[in-house]
Amino acid sequence: EDQVTQSPEALRLQEGESSSLNCSYTVSGLRGLFWYRQDPGKGPEFLFTLYSAGEEKEKERLKATLTKKESFLHITAPKPEDSATYLCAVQYSGTYKYIFGTGTRLKVLA
Amino acid sequence: GAGVSQSPSNKVTEKGKDVELRCDPISGHTALYWYRQSLGQGLEFLIYFQGNSAPDKSGLPSDRFSAERTGGSVSTLTIQRTQQEDSAVYLCASSPTRGQPQHFGDGTRLSIL
């Protein structure tokens, strides 16, 4: 069965303490992997799309990478405003539906 | 520019009533998705529209759920004979075409008493 698993479920960091979030997937043929940020009471906000293993994307303190089985969202020197839930979604060959993970709740303490 | 707009933002109704949730996608976006997000859960796919093609309804949880998209723009998600387990946030997303990143509305929080 096609699945997307995110870890950890929750993460608390001190301001400036770098870390990584993981998204692992088991799908038959990846069309694309998407990262979103969701703030409480809001819809998800698009961050990155990755299409092939080895690809990397960066935006401010965030960097997303992709292998054949997983993706990482690296957060460098996070700030309190980076606190949010980070969602990973996979779109696989043969369909244009997305499978979402349950997210990682990130809290960055000042 | 205007983003995806959903209405109402909150809806409280009694068990057994019908509800309609509305989504106004970004102008020109041909793909439109509906999701359900329960507390602490990921997004559950419900239905997907692409242009004038037949929608992919494979995520609708029961025949009480239906959706339509008129004129390739506004979409309405209807839940008939609501049950308490239907309580969730219903999110709508649109994209320029299928396969491109989605833009989400802020959702409708549905509470069934």
mmCIF file of C-alpha atoms in Angstrom:
data_model
loop_
_atom_site.group_PDB
_atom_site.id
_atom_site.type_symbol
_atom_site.label_atom_id
_atom_site.label_comp_id
_atom_site.label_asym_id
_atom_site.label_seq_id
_atom_site.Cartn_x
_atom_site.Cartn_y
_atom_site.Cartn_z
ATOM 1 C CA GLU A 1 0.000 0.000 0.000
ATOM 2 C CA ASP A 2 1.289 3.468 -0.868
ATOM 3 C CA GLN A 3 2.229 5.311 2.293
ATOM 4 C CA VAL A 4 3.894 8.487 3.492
ATOM 5 C CA THR A 5 5.396 8.551 6.985
ATOM 6 C CA GLN A 6 6.786 11.613 8.711
ATOM 7 C CA SER A 7 9.075 11.675 11.727
ATOM 8 C CA PRO A 8 9.346 12.842 14.369
ATOM 9 C CA GLU A 9 5.713 13.630 15.186
ATOM 10 C CA ALA A 10 6.840 16.597 17.275
ATOM 11 C CA LEU A 11 10.122 18.436 17.722
ATOM 12 C CA ARG A 12 11.181 21.134 20.128
ATOM 13 C CA LEU A 13 14.305 23.120 19.303
ATOM 14 C CA GLN A 14 16.105 25.992 20.875
ATOM 15 C CA GLU A 15 16.523 29.022 18.649
ATOM 16 C CA GLY A 16 19.607 28.424 16.505
ATOM 17 C CA GLU A 17 19.585 24.642 17.021
ATOM 18 C CA SER A 18 19.609 23.048 13.566
ATOM 19 C CA SER A 19 17.775 19.788 12.863
ATOM 20 C CA SER A 20 16.094 17.705 10.162
ATOM 21 C CA LEU A 21 12.597 16.413 9.539
ATOM 22 C CA ASN A 22 12.059 13.155 7.683
ATOM 23 C CA CYS A 23 9.469 12.053 5.150
ATOM 24 C CA SER A 24 9.680 8.456 3.967
ATOM 25 C CA TYR A 25 7.479 7.046 1.241
ATOM 26 C CA THR A 26 6.605 3.737 -0.311
ATOM 27 C CA VAL A 27 4.974 4.412 -3.633
ATOM 28 C CA SER A 28 5.153 2.745 -6.985
ATOM 29 C CA GLY A 29 6.765 5.471 -9.036
ATOM 30 C CA LEU A 30 7.174 8.985 -7.708
ATOM 31 C CA ARG A 31 5.786 11.852 -9.746
ATOM 32 C CA GLY A 32 6.708 14.521 -7.194
ATOM 33 C CA LEU A 33 7.217 15.170 -3.488
ATOM 34 C CA PHE A 34 5.905 18.379 -1.942
ATOM 35 C CA TRP A 35 6.650 20.106 1.356
ATOM 36 C CA TYR A 36 4.130 22.443 3.000
ATOM 37 C CA ARG A 37 4.051 24.513 6.154
ATOM 38 C CA GLN A 38 0.795 24.807 8.119
ATOM 39 C CA ASP A 39 0.134 27.360 10.829
ATOM 40 C CA PRO A 40 -2.725 26.846 13.315
ATOM 41 C CA GLY A 41 -6.103 27.668 11.804
ATOM 42 C CA LYS A 42 -4.637 28.127 8.337
ATOM 43 C CA GLY A 43 -4.364 26.067 5.191
ATOM 44 C CA PRO A 44 -1.019 24.574 4.198
ATOM 45 C CA GLU A 45 1.441 26.899 2.471
ATOM 46 C CA PHE A 46 3.612 25.501 -0.314
ATOM 47 C CA LEU A 47 7.370 25.372 0.314
ATOM 48 C CA PHE A 48 9.114 23.033 -2.156
ATOM 49 C CA THR A 49 8.631 20.477 -4.916
ATOM 50 C CA LEU A 50 11.197 17.739 -5.573
ATOM 51 C CA TYR A 51 10.958 15.432 -8.566
ATOM 52 C CA SER A 52 14.020 13.192 -8.678
ATOM 53 C CA ALA A 53 16.555 11.625 -6.343
ATOM 54 C CA GLY A 54 19.488 13.909 -5.662
ATOM 55 C CA GLU A 55 17.483 17.074 -6.142
ATOM 56 C CA GLU A 56 17.781 19.848 -3.533
ATOM 57 C CA LYS A 57 15.848 23.082 -2.992
ATOM 58 C CA GLU A 58 16.579 25.933 -0.575
ATOM 59 C CA LYS A 59 14.621 28.837 0.833
ATOM 60 C CA GLU A 60 15.959 30.971 3.654
ATOM 61 C CA ARG A 61 16.679 28.622 6.577
ATOM 62 C CA LEU A 62 15.061 25.604 4.902
ATOM 63 C CA LYS A 63 16.608 23.043 2.596
ATOM 64 C CA ALA A 64 14.797 20.042 1.148
ATOM 65 C CA THR A 65 16.528 16.972 -0.238
ATOM 66 C CA LEU A 66 15.251 13.814 -1.915
ATOM 67 C CA THR A 67 16.459 10.215 -2.183
ATOM 68 C CA LYS A 68 14.693 7.219 -3.711
ATOM 69 C CA LYS A 69 12.931 6.410 -0.443
ATOM 70 C CA GLU A 70 12.802 9.578 1.618
ATOM 71 C CA SER A 71 13.066 13.318 1.800
ATOM 72 C CA PHE A 72 14.584 15.523 4.462
ATOM 73 C CA LEU A 73 13.697 19.068 5.405
ATOM 74 C CA HIS A 74 16.742 20.598 7.020
ATOM 75 C CA ILE A 75 16.228 23.634 9.213
ATOM 76 C CA THR A 76 19.358 25.683 9.842
ATOM 77 C CA ALA A 77 19.529 28.059 12.829
ATOM 78 C CA PRO A 78 15.743 28.115 13.278
ATOM 79 C CA LYS A 79 13.855 31.071 14.703
ATOM 80 C CA PRO A 80 10.628 31.073 16.744
ATOM 81 C CA GLU A 81 8.689 32.120 13.624
ATOM 82 C CA ASP A 82 9.621 28.792 12.037
ATOM 83 C CA SER A 83 7.297 27.094 14.537
ATOM 84 C CA ALA A 84 4.556 25.327 12.558
ATOM 85 C CA THR A 85 3.474 21.913 11.344
ATOM 86 C CA TYR A 86 5.442 20.738 8.332
ATOM 87 C CA LEU A 87 3.604 18.429 5.938
ATOM 88 C CA CYS A 88 4.985 16.187 3.241
ATOM 89 C CA ALA A 89 2.882 15.016 0.291
ATOM 90 C CA VAL A 90 3.628 12.566 -2.480
ATOM 91 C CA GLN A 91 2.112 12.353 -5.915
ATOM 92 C CA TYR A 92 2.755 9.064 -7.658
ATOM 93 C CA SER A 93 2.674 7.818 -11.209
ATOM 94 C CA GLY A 94 -0.671 6.920 -12.685
ATOM 95 C CA THR A 95 -2.639 9.393 -10.598
ATOM 96 C CA TYR A 96 -2.751 13.059 -9.738
ATOM 97 C CA LYS A 97 -3.910 12.453 -6.196
ATOM 98 C CA TYR A 98 -1.659 13.344 -3.292
ATOM 99 C CA ILE A 99 -0.898 11.248 -0.235
ATOM 100 C CA PHE A 100 -0.103 13.398 2.789
ATOM 101 C CA GLY A 101 1.872 12.452 5.856
ATOM 102 C CA THR A 102 0.540 13.365 9.278
ATOM 103 C CA GLY A 103 3.141 16.082 9.703
ATOM 104 C CA THR A 104 5.838 17.147 12.136
ATOM 105 C CA ARG A 105 4.881 19.765 14.718
ATOM 106 C CA LEU A 106 7.907 22.008 15.182
ATOM 107 C CA LYS A 107 8.283 24.358 18.145
ATOM 108 C CA VAL A 108 11.267 26.689 18.239
ATOM 109 C CA LEU A 109 11.929 28.249 21.628
ATOM 110 C CA ALA A 110 13.476 31.693 22.010
ATOM 111 C CA GLY B 1 -3.739 38.563 -5.901
ATOM 112 C CA ALA B 2 -6.696 36.688 -4.452
ATOM 113 C CA GLY B 3 -6.030 33.262 -3.042
ATOM 114 C CA VAL B 4 -8.350 30.304 -2.592
ATOM 115 C CA SER B 5 -11.438 31.375 -0.699
ATOM 116 C CA GLN B 6 -13.617 29.030 1.359
ATOM 117 C CA SER B 7 -16.928 29.701 3.018
ATOM 118 C CA PRO B 8 -18.179 29.540 5.621
ATOM 119 C CA SER B 9 -15.062 29.573 7.785
ATOM 120 C CA ASN B 10 -16.993 27.863 10.575
ATOM 121 C CA LYS B 11 -20.181 25.794 10.493
ATOM 122 C CA VAL B 12 -22.013 24.279 13.424
ATOM 123 C CA THR B 13 -24.982 22.071 12.669
ATOM 124 C CA GLU B 14 -27.068 19.335 14.173
ATOM 125 C CA LYS B 15 -26.631 15.680 13.391
ATOM 126 C CA GLY B 16 -28.776 14.655 10.448
ATOM 127 C CA LYS B 17 -28.752 18.039 8.709
ATOM 128 C CA ASP B 18 -27.276 18.628 5.264
ATOM 129 C CA VAL B 19 -24.386 21.084 4.806
ATOM 130 C CA GLU B 20 -22.821 22.789 1.801
ATOM 131 C CA LEU B 21 -19.249 24.024 1.785
ATOM 132 C CA ARG B 22 -18.016 26.402 -0.904
ATOM 133 C CA CYS B 23 -14.640 26.850 -2.550
ATOM 134 C CA ASP B 24 -13.589 29.681 -4.878
ATOM 135 C CA PRO B 25 -10.294 28.670 -6.493
ATOM 136 C CA ILE B 26 -7.656 31.001 -7.868
ATOM 137 C CA SER B 27 -8.781 32.329 -11.246
ATOM 138 C CA GLY B 28 -7.428 30.246 -14.104
ATOM 139 C CA HIS B 29 -6.555 27.224 -11.998
ATOM 140 C CA THR B 30 -7.906 24.112 -13.683
ATOM 141 C CA ALA B 31 -7.251 21.597 -10.911
ATOM 142 C CA LEU B 32 -9.271 21.640 -7.682
ATOM 143 C CA TYR B 33 -9.011 19.290 -4.698
ATOM 144 C CA TRP B 34 -11.033 18.738 -1.527
ATOM 145 C CA TYR B 35 -9.448 17.314 1.631
ATOM 146 C CA ARG B 36 -10.590 16.527 5.134
ATOM 147 C CA GLN B 37 -8.309 17.141 8.112
ATOM 148 C CA SER B 38 -9.275 15.713 11.475
ATOM 149 C CA LEU B 39 -7.601 16.854 14.688
ATOM 150 C CA GLY B 40 -3.982 15.772 14.743
ATOM 151 C CA GLN B 41 -4.309 13.939 11.433
ATOM 152 C CA GLY B 42 -2.916 14.462 7.980
ATOM 153 C CA LEU B 43 -4.962 15.566 5.020
ATOM 154 C CA GLU B 44 -7.362 12.929 3.704
ATOM 155 C CA PHE B 45 -8.045 13.187 -0.032
ATOM 156 C CA LEU B 46 -11.734 13.396 -0.910
ATOM 157 C CA ILE B 47 -12.194 14.400 -4.553
ATOM 158 C CA TYR B 48 -10.290 15.967 -7.437
ATOM 159 C CA PHE B 49 -11.473 17.966 -10.456
ATOM 160 C CA GLN B 50 -9.356 18.673 -13.522
ATOM 161 C CA GLY B 51 -10.848 20.947 -16.154
ATOM 162 C CA ASN B 52 -13.830 19.348 -17.848
ATOM 163 C CA SER B 53 -12.739 15.776 -17.113
ATOM 164 C CA ALA B 54 -14.777 13.452 -14.926
ATOM 165 C CA PRO B 55 -13.784 14.003 -11.298
ATOM 166 C CA ASP B 56 -11.804 11.453 -9.298
ATOM 167 C CA LYS B 57 -14.227 10.639 -6.475
ATOM 168 C CA SER B 58 -12.253 7.744 -5.052
ATOM 169 C CA GLY B 59 -11.645 9.429 -1.681
ATOM 170 C CA LEU B 60 -15.256 10.190 -0.793
ATOM 171 C CA PRO B 61 -15.929 8.206 2.412
ATOM 172 C CA SER B 62 -19.603 7.444 1.766
ATOM 173 C CA ASP B 63 -22.475 8.228 -0.566
ATOM 174 C CA ARG B 64 -23.511 11.021 1.811
ATOM 175 C CA PHE B 65 -20.650 13.046 0.372
ATOM 176 C CA SER B 66 -20.814 14.659 -3.050
ATOM 177 C CA ALA B 67 -19.158 17.554 -4.833
ATOM 178 C CA GLU B 68 -19.616 19.522 -7.988
ATOM 179 C CA ARG B 69 -17.691 22.160 -9.832
ATOM 180 C CA THR B 70 -19.643 24.579 -11.965
ATOM 181 C CA GLY B 71 -18.171 26.254 -15.027
ATOM 182 C CA GLY B 72 -14.722 25.003 -14.156
ATOM 183 C CA SER B 73 -14.534 27.433 -11.249
ATOM 184 C CA VAL B 74 -16.494 27.413 -7.982
ATOM 185 C CA SER B 75 -16.908 24.077 -6.223
ATOM 186 C CA THR B 76 -19.388 22.925 -3.602
ATOM 187 C CA LEU B 77 -18.912 19.976 -1.265
ATOM 188 C CA THR B 78 -22.197 18.647 0.103
ATOM 189 C CA ILE B 79 -22.573 16.348 3.071
ATOM 190 C CA GLN B 80 -26.036 14.875 3.561
ATOM 191 C CA ARG B 81 -27.427 13.559 6.843
ATOM 192 C CA THR B 82 -24.358 14.674 8.769
ATOM 193 C CA GLN B 83 -22.883 12.453 11.464
ATOM 194 C CA GLN B 84 -20.657 13.398 14.388
ATOM 195 C CA GLU B 85 -17.681 11.708 12.737
ATOM 196 C CA ASP B 86 -17.971 14.233 9.900
ATOM 197 C CA SER B 87 -16.652 16.910 12.271
ATOM 198 C CA ALA B 88 -13.341 18.108 10.803
ATOM 199 C CA VAL B 89 -11.720 20.901 8.850
ATOM 200 C CA TYR B 90 -12.507 20.685 5.151
ATOM 201 C CA LEU B 91 -9.774 22.164 2.974
ATOM 202 C CA CYS B 92 -9.907 23.117 -0.684
ATOM 203 C CA ALA B 93 -6.860 23.564 -2.899
ATOM 204 C CA SER B 94 -6.331 24.617 -6.486
ATOM 205 C CA SER B 95 -3.380 24.487 -8.857
ATOM 206 C CA PRO B 96 -2.731 25.858 -12.354
ATOM 207 C CA THR B 97 -2.956 22.325 -13.645
ATOM 208 C CA ARG B 98 -2.565 18.849 -12.220
ATOM 209 C CA GLY B 99 0.876 17.998 -10.939
ATOM 210 C CA GLN B 100 1.740 21.537 -9.930
ATOM 211 C CA PRO B 101 1.913 22.773 -6.325
ATOM 212 C CA GLN B 102 -1.420 23.347 -4.660
ATOM 213 C CA HIS B 103 -2.644 26.594 -3.143
ATOM 214 C CA PHE B 104 -4.888 26.015 -0.144
ATOM 215 C CA GLY B 105 -7.737 27.939 1.372
ATOM 216 C CA ASP B 106 -7.968 28.265 5.143
ATOM 217 C CA GLY B 107 -10.709 25.671 5.337
ATOM 218 C CA THR B 108 -14.176 25.297 6.795
ATOM 219 C CA ARG B 109 -14.279 24.024 10.359
ATOM 220 C CA LEU B 110 -17.363 21.809 10.562
ATOM 221 C CA SER B 111 -18.788 20.816 13.926
ATOM 222 C CA ILE B 112 -21.661 18.351 14.194
ATOM 223 C CA LEU B 113 -23.584 18.486 17.470
#
